Coordinates of C-alpha atoms in Angstrom, one line a residue:
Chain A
X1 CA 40.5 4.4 -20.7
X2 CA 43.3 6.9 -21.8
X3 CA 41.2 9.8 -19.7
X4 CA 41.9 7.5 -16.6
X5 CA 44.1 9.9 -15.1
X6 CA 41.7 12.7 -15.4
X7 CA 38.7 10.8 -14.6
X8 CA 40.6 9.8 -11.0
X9 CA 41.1 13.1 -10.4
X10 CA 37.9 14.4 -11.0
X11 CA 36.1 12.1 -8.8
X12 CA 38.6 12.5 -6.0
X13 CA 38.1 16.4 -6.1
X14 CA 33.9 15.5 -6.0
X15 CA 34.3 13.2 -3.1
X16 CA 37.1 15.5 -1.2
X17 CA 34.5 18.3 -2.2
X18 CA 31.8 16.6 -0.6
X19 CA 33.4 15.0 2.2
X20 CA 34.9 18.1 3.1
X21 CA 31.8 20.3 3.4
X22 CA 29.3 18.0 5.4
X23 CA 31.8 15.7 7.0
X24 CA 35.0 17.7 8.1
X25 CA 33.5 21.1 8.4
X26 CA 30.5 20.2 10.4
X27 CA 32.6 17.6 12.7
X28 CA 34.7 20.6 13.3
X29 CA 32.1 22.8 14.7
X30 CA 30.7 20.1 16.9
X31 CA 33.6 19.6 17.8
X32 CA 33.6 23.5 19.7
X33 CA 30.3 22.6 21.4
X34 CA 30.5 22.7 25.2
X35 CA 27.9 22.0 28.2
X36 CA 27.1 25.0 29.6
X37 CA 28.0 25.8 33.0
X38 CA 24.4 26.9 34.9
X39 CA 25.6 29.0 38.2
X40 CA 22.1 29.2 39.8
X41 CA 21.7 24.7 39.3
X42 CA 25.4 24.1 40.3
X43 CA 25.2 21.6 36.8
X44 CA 26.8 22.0 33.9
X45 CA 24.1 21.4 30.6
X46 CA 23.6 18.8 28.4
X47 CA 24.3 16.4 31.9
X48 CA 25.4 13.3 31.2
X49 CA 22.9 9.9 31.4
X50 CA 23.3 8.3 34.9
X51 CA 24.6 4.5 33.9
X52 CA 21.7 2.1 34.4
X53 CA 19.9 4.7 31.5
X54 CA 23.4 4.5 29.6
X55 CA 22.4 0.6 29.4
X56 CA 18.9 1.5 28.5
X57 CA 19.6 3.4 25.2
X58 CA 21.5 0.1 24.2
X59 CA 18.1 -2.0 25.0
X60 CA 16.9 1.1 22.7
X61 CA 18.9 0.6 20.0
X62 CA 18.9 -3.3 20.2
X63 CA 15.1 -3.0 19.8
X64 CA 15.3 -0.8 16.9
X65 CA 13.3 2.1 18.8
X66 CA 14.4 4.2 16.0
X67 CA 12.9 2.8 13.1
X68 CA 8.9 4.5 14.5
X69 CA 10.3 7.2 16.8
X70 CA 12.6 10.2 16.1
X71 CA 14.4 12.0 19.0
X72 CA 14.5 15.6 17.3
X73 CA 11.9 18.4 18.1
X74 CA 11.3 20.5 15.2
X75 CA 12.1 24.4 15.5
X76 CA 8.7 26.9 16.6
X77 CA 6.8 27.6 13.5
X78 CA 8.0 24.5 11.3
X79 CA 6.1 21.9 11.9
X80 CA 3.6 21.3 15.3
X81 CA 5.7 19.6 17.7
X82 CA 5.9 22.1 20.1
X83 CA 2.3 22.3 20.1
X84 CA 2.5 18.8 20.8
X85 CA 4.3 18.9 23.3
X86 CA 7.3 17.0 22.2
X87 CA 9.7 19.7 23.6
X88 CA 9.4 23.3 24.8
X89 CA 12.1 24.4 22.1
X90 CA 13.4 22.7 19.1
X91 CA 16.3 20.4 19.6
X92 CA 19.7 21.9 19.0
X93 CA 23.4 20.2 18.0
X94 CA 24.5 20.3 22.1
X95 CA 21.5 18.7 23.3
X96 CA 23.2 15.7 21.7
X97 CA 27.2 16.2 22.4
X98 CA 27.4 13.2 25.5
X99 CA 26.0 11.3 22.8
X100 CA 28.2 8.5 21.0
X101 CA 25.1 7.6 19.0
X102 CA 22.7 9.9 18.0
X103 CA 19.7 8.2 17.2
X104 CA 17.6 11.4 15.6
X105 CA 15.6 9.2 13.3
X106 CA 13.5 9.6 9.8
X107 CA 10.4 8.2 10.5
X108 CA 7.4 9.2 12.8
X109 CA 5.1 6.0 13.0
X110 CA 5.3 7.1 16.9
X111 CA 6.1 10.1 18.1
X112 CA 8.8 12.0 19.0
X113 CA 10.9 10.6 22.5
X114 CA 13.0 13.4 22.6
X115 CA 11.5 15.1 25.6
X116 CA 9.9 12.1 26.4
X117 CA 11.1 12.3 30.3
X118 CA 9.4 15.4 31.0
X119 CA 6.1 13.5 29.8
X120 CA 6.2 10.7 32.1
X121 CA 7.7 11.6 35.5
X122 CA 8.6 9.6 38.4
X123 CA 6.5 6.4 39.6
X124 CA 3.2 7.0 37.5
X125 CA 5.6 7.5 34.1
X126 CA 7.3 4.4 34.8
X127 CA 4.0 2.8 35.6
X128 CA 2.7 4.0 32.3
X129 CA 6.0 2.9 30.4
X130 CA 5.4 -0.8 32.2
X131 CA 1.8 -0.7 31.2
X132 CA 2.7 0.3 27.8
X133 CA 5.0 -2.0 27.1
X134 CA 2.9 -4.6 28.2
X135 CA 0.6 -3.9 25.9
X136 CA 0.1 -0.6 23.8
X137 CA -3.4 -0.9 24.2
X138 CA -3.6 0.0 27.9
X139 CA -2.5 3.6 27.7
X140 CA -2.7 4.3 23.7
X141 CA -6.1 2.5 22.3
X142 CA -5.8 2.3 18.7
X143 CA -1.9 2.4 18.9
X144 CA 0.0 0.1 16.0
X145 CA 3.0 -0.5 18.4
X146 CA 3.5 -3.8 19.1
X147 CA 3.5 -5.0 22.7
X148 CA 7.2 -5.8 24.3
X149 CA 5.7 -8.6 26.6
X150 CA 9.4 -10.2 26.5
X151 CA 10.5 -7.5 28.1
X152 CA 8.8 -9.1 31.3
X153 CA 8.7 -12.6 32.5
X154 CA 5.7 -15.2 33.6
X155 CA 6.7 -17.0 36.3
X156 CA 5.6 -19.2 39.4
X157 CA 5.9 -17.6 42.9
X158 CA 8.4 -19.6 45.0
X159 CA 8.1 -18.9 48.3
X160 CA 7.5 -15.5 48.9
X161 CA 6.1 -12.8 46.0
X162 CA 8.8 -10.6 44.3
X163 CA 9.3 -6.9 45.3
X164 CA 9.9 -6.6 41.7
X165 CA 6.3 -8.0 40.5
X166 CA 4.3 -5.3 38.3
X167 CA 1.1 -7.2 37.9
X168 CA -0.6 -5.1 40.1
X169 CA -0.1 -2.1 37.5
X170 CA -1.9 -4.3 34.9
X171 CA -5.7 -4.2 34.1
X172 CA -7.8 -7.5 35.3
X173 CA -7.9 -9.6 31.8
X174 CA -3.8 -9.2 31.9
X175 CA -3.4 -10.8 35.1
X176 CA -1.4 -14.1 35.4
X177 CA -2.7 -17.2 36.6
X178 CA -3.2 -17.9 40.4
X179 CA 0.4 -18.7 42.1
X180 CA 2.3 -16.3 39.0
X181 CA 4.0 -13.1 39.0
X182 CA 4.8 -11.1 36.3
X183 CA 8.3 -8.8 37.0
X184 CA 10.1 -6.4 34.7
X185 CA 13.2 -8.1 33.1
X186 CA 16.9 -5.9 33.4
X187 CA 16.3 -5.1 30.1
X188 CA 12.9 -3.9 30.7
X189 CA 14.3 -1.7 33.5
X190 CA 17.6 -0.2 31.8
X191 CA 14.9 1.1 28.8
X192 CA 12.2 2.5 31.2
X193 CA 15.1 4.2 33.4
X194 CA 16.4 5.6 29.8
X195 CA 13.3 6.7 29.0
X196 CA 12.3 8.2 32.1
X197 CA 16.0 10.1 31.9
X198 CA 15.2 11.2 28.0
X199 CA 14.7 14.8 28.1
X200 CA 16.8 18.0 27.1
X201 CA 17.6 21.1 29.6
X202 CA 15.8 24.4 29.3
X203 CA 17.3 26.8 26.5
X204 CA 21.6 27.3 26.6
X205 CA 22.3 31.3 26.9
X206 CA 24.5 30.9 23.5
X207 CA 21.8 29.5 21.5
X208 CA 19.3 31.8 22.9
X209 CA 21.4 34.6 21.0
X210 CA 20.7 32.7 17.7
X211 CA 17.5 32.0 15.4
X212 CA 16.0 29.4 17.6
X213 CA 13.7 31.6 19.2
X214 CA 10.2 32.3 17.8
X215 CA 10.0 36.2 16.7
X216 CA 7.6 37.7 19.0
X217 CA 4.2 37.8 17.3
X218 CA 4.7 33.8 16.8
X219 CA 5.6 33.2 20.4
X220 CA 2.5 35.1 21.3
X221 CA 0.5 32.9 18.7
X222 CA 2.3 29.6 20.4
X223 CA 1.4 30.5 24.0
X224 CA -1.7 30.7 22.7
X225 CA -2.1 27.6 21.2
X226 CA -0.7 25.5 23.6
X227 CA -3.1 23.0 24.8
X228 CA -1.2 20.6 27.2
X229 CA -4.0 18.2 27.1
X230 CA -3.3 17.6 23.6
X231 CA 0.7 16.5 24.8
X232 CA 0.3 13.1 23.2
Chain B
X1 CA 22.5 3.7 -14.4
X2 CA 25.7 1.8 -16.2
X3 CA 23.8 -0.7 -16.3
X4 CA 21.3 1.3 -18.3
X5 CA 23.2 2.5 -20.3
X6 CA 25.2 -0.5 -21.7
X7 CA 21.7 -2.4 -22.1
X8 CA 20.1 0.1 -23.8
X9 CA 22.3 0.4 -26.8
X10 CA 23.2 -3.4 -26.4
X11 CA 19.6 -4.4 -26.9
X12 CA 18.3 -2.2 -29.3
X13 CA 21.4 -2.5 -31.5
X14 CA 22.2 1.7 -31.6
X15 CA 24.2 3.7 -30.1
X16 CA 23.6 5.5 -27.4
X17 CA 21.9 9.0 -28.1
X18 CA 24.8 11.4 -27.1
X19 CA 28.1 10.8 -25.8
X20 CA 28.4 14.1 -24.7
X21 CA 25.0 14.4 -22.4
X22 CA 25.9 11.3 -20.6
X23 CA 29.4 12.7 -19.7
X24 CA 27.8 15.6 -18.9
X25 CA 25.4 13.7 -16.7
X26 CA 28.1 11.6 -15.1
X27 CA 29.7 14.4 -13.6
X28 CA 27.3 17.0 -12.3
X29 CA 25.8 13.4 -10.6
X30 CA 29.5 13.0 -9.4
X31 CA 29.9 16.2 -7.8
X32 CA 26.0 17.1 -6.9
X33 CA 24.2 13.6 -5.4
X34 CA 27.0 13.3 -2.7
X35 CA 25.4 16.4 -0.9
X36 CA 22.1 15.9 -1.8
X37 CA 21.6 13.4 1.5
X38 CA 21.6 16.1 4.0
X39 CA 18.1 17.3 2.7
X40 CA 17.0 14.2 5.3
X41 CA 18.1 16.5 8.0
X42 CA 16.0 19.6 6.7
X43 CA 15.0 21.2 10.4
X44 CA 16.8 18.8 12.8
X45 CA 20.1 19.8 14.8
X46 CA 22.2 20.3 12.0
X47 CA 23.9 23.7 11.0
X48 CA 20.9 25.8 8.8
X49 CA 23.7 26.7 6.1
X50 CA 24.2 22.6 5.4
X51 CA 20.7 22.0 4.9
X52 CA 20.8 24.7 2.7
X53 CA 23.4 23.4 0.6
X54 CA 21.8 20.2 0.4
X55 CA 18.9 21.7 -0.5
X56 CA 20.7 23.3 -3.6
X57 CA 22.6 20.3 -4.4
X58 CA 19.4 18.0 -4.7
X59 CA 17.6 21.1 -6.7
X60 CA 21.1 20.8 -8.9
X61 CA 20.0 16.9 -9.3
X62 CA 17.6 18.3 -12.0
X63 CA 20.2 18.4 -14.2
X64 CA 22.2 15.0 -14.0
X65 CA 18.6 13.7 -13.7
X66 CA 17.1 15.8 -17.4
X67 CA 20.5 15.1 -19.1
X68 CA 20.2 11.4 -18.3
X69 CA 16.1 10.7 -18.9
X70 CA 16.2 12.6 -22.3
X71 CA 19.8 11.1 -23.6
X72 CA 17.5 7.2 -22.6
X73 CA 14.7 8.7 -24.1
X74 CA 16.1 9.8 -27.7
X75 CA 18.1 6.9 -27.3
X76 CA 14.8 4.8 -27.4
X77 CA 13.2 6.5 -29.9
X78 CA 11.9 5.0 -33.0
X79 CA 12.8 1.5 -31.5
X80 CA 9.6 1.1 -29.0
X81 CA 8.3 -1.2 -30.4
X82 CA 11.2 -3.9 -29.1
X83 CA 9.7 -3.7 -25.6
X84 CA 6.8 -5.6 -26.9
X85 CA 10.2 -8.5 -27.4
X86 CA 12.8 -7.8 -24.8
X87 CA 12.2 -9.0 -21.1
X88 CA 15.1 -7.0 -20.1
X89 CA 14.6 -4.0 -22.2
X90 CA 11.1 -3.6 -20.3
X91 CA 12.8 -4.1 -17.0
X92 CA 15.4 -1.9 -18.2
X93 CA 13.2 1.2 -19.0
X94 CA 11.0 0.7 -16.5
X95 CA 13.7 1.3 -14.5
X96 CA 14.7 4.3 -16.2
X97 CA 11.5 6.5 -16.5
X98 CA 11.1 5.7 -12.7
X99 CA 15.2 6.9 -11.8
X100 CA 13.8 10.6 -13.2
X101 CA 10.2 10.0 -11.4
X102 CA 11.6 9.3 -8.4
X103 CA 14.7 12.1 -8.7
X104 CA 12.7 14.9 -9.5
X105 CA 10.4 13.7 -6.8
X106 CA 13.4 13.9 -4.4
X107 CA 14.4 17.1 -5.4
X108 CA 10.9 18.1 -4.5
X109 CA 11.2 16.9 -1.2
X110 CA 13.9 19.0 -0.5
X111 CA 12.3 22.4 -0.8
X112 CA 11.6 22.9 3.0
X113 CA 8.4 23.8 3.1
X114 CA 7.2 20.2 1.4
X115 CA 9.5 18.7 3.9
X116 CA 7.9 20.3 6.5
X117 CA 4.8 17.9 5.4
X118 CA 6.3 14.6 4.4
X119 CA 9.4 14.7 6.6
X120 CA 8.6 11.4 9.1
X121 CA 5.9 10.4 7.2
X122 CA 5.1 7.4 5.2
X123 CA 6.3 9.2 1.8
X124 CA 9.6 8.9 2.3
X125 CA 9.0 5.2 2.8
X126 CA 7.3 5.6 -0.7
X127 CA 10.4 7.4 -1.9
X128 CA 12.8 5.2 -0.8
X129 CA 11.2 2.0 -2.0
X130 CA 10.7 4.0 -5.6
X131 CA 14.2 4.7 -5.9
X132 CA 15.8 1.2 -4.6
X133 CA 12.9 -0.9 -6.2
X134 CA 11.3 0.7 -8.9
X135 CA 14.9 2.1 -10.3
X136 CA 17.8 0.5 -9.1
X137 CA 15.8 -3.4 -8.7
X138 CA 13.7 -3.5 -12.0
X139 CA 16.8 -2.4 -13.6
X140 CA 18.8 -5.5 -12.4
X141 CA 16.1 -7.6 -12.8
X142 CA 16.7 -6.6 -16.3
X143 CA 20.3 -7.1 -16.5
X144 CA 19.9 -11.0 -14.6
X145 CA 17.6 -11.6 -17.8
X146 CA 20.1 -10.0 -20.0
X147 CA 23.4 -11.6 -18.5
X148 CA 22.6 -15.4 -16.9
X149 CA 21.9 -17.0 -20.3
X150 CA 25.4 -15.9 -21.5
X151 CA 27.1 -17.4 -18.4
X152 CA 25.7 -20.6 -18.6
X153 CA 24.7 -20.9 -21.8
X154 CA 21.3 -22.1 -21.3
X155 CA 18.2 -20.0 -22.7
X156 CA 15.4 -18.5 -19.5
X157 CA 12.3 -21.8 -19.3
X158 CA 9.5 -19.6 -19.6
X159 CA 8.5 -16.3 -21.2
X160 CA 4.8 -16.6 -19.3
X161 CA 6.9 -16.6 -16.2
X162 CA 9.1 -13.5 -17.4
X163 CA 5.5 -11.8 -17.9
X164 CA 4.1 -12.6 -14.7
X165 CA 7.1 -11.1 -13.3
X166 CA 7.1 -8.2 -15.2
X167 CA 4.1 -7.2 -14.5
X168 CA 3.5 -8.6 -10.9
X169 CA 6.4 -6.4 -9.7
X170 CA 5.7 -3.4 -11.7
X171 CA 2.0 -3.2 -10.6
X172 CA 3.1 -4.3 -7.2
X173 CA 5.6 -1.4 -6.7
X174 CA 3.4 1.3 -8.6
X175 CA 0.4 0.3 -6.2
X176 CA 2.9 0.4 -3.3
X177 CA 4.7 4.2 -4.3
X178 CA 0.9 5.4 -4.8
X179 CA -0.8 4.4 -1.3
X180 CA 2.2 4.9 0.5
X181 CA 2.9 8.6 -0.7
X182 CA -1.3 9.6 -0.3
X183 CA -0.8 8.5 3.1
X184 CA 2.3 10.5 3.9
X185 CA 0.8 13.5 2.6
X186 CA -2.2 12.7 4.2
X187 CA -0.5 11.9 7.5
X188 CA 2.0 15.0 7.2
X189 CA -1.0 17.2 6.6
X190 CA -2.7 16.3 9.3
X191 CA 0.4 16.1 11.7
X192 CA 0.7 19.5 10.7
X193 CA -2.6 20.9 11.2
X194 CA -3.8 23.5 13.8
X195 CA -7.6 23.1 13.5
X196 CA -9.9 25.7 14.7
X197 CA -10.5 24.3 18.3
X198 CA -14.2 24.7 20.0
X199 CA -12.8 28.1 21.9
X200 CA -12.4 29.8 18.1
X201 CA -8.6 29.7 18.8
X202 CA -6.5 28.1 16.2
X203 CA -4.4 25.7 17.8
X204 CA -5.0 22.3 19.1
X205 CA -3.4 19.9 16.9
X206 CA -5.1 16.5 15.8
X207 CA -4.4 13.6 17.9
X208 CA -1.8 11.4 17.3
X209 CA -3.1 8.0 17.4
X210 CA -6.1 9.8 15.0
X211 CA -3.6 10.2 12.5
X212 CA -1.9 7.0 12.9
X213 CA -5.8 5.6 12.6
X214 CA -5.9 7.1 9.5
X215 CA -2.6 5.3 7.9
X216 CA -3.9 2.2 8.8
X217 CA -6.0 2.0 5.7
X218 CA -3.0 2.4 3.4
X219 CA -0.8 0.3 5.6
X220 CA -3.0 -2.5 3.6
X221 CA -3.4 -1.9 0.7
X222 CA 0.6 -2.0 0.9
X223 CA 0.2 -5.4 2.2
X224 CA -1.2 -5.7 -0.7
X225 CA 0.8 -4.7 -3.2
X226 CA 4.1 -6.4 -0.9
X227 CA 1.8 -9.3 -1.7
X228 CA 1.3 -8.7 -5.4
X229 CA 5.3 -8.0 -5.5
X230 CA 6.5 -11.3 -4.0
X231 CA 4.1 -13.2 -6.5
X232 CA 6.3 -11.8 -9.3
X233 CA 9.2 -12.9 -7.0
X234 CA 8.4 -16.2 -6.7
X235 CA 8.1 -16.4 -11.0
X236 CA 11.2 -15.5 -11.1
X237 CA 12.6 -18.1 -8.6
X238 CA 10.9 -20.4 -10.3
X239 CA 12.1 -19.7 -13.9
X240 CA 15.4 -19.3 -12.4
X241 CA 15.8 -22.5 -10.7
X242 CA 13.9 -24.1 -13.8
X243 CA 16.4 -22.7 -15.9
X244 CA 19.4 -24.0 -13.5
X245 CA 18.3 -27.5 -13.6
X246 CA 16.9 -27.6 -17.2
X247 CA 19.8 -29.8 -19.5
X248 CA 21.7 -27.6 -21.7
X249 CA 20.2 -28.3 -25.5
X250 CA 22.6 -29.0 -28.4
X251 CA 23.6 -26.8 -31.1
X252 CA 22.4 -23.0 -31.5
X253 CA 19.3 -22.0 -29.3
X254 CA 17.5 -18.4 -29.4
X255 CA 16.4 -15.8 -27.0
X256 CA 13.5 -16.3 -24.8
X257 CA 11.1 -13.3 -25.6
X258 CA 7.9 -12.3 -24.7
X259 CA 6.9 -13.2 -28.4
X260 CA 8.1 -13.7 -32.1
X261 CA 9.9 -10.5 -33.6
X262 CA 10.0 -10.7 -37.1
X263 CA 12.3 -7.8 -37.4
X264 CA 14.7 -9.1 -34.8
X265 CA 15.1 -12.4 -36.8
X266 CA 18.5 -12.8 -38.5
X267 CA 18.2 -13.5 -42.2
X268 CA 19.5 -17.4 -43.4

């Protein structure tokens, strides 16, 4: 090992090379990312996750959410997820600046959650997220996610019924024995709230400027082929 | 790849091919692989001139990747024939012809318009498990075989058992890297897709729980070969704790091979 020296010094200059250009360069220019200020809402974009679905993204990452389902939307033109419907525009670095943890994922075994608030909306999307995690099966026949029924608890009715009680969302052969309730656990309602909040703001001015945007003759193709139905 | 490269030459009894090439694969590996990760990001929220670089570091990989596979290879020629003897040489160069399978197949991946198909899709899975498994396991599997009879001085129970592993987790994890990159292709394919729709418009894209349908076929047949895999995992616990508890035998004791080599005998 009389090259020791040398052989030091060339792996420090590979790692400082390397650490440099995807670590310290790109952590710089996130650094410079800003909401954007919108004067006609009043709101400044990306807005921040209101608490109870702050507490839901943990229950997300607990459950390992991210292993089946990514929370990126591919740009126009690469890949179909606009068509899908996974997001009007492809995700961009702000969408993700409140964001301790970014959980973009690798793996699409489910689809993309991204946008996945602006599916399900209000009381029937949190119905369908409470049927869903029930059992896939209700809303997405043929799905391979497993059901979440700990997320919920079985339990006998003392005195009177629970507010709380979601069995009346379920279908007949999921109902619990006479005298039972079945009501969303904390945990169950931190995730759905997250979910429910999951979705990213229209287009910022800045990026606008940028290569995000289809060219013309594709956006003409996209509007096209947009077939909402098919936002699954 | 050290590993590789001390076993090689260590059980064939020659050095290695070139000094040089492996120096020269050491470093372009030093200074190219630590980039090449970012081609998982290749069209997500990161900066496009990144994934670019990535993509040119993991097509640079082609070099650390040739240098290395042809320096084993020339290495191993005209001394084959000991991997009809060697438990850990067959581990070993299994190992090694899948580490520039499954690196050239990586590199592929990287171009962006294959990533546009197997991006989130059951072939990186494949990809993943042919680099940590195929490579990196088999080739310390092979080292275990090499180094635990020197440590304790006792000689491995059962070359039937060494076999069965062999070729219980080589099958196993061929069968596995097969099904699981038809159905990412398949499955990226299709995700991508834009079928002509009934209105003569190109457009509507294929359901997603028809896709996920369509994996569910190859989701087996990995069971299968997960299945096929822990067999060969459960020889090898076997042998292993056989060969823990075994007594230690007397005076000199030989190798356990796969079967007699006449030329690896030494002479009285």
């Amino acid at each position: 090992m009389n090259r020791a020296p040398l052989i030091f010094l060339g792996i420090f200059f590979a790692l400082a090379f390397s650490w440099t250009g995807i670590v310290l360069t790109n952590h710089l220019s996130y650094a410079k990312l800003q909401p954007v200020f919108d004067e006609t809402e009043g709101k400044a974009f990306p807005q921040k996750l209101p608490g109870n679905a702050e507490r839901g993204k943990e229950v997300y990452r607990d459950l390992g959410c991210v292993y089946c389902h990514t929370q990126q939307v591919r740009q126009p033109g690469y890949g179909t997820d606009i068509e899908r419907g996974w997001g009007e525009r492809g995700s961009v670095a702000r969408d993700y600046i409140h964001e301790k943890r970014v959980y973009l994922g690798s793996m699409r075994t489910g689809p993309d959650l991204r946008n996945v608030g602006a599916r399900f909306v209000g009381d029937a999307g949190r119905d369908w997220h409470i049927q869903h995690f029930y059992d896939p099966q209700i809303t997405s026949k043929g799905s391979i996610m497993p059901p979440f029924r700990f997320l919920f608890e079985t339990r006998s009715i003392v005195g009177e019924a629970s507010p709380r009680a979601v069995q009346a969302k379920l279908p007949a052969q999921y109902q619990p024995p006479a005298g039972h309730e079945i009501v969303l656990t904390q945990r169950g309602e931190d995730l759905i709230s997250y979910l429910l909040a999951l979705k990213d703001p229209a287009l910022y001015p800045e990026e606008a400027a940028r290569v995000y945007v289809p060219k013309p003759e594709s956006a003409e193709k996209k509007t096209e082929s947009a077939h909402p139905e098919a936002a699954k | 790849m050290a590993a590789i490269y001390y076993f090689l030459p260590k059980v064939l009894g020659k050095p290695i091919h070139s000094y040089y090439l492996s120096v020269l694969g050491f470093w372009s590996l030093a200074i190219f692989y630590n980039w090449a990760g970012v081609h998982h990001l290749i069209g997500g929220p990161v900066p496009v001139w990144v994934q670019t670089a990535g993509i040119a570091a993991s097509f640079m990989m082609v070099v650390p990747v040739i240098v290395t596979g042809l320096n084993q290879h020339l290495t191993l020629v005209g001394a084959a024939s000991a991997l009809k003897y060697s438990p850990t040489l067959r581990f070993i160069v299994f190992g090694g012809v899948n580490y520039t399978l499954t690196s050239l197949a990586g590199s592929l991946m990287a171009m962006r318009s294959w990533a546009e198909i197997t991006h989130f899709t059951h072939y990186t899975v494949a990809h993943a498990h042919h680099g940590m498994y195929a490579f990196f396991t088999m080739v310390m599997f092979g080292s275990i075989y090499y180094i635990l009879p020197r440590i304790i001085l006792k000689e491995w129970p059962s070359a039937k058992l060494i076999s069965l592993h062999f070729w219980a987790t080589a099958g196993g994890i061929t069968l596995y890297v097969v099904v699981m990159s038809i159905a990412g292709i398949q499955q990226g394919l299709a995700m991508n897709a834009l079928p002509v729709g009934a209105d003569g418009h190109a457009g509507s894209p294929i359901p997603f729980l028809t896709i996920v349908a369509n994996t569910i076929q190859w989701l087996e047949l990995r069971t299968v070969a997960g299945v096929v895999i822990a067999i060969g995992h459960i020889a090898f616990a076997i042998n292993f704790t056989w060969m823990l508890v075994k007594p230690r035998q007397p005076g000199t004791s030989e190798p356990t091979l796969f079967r007699h080599a006449p030329d690896l005998e030494v002479a009285p």
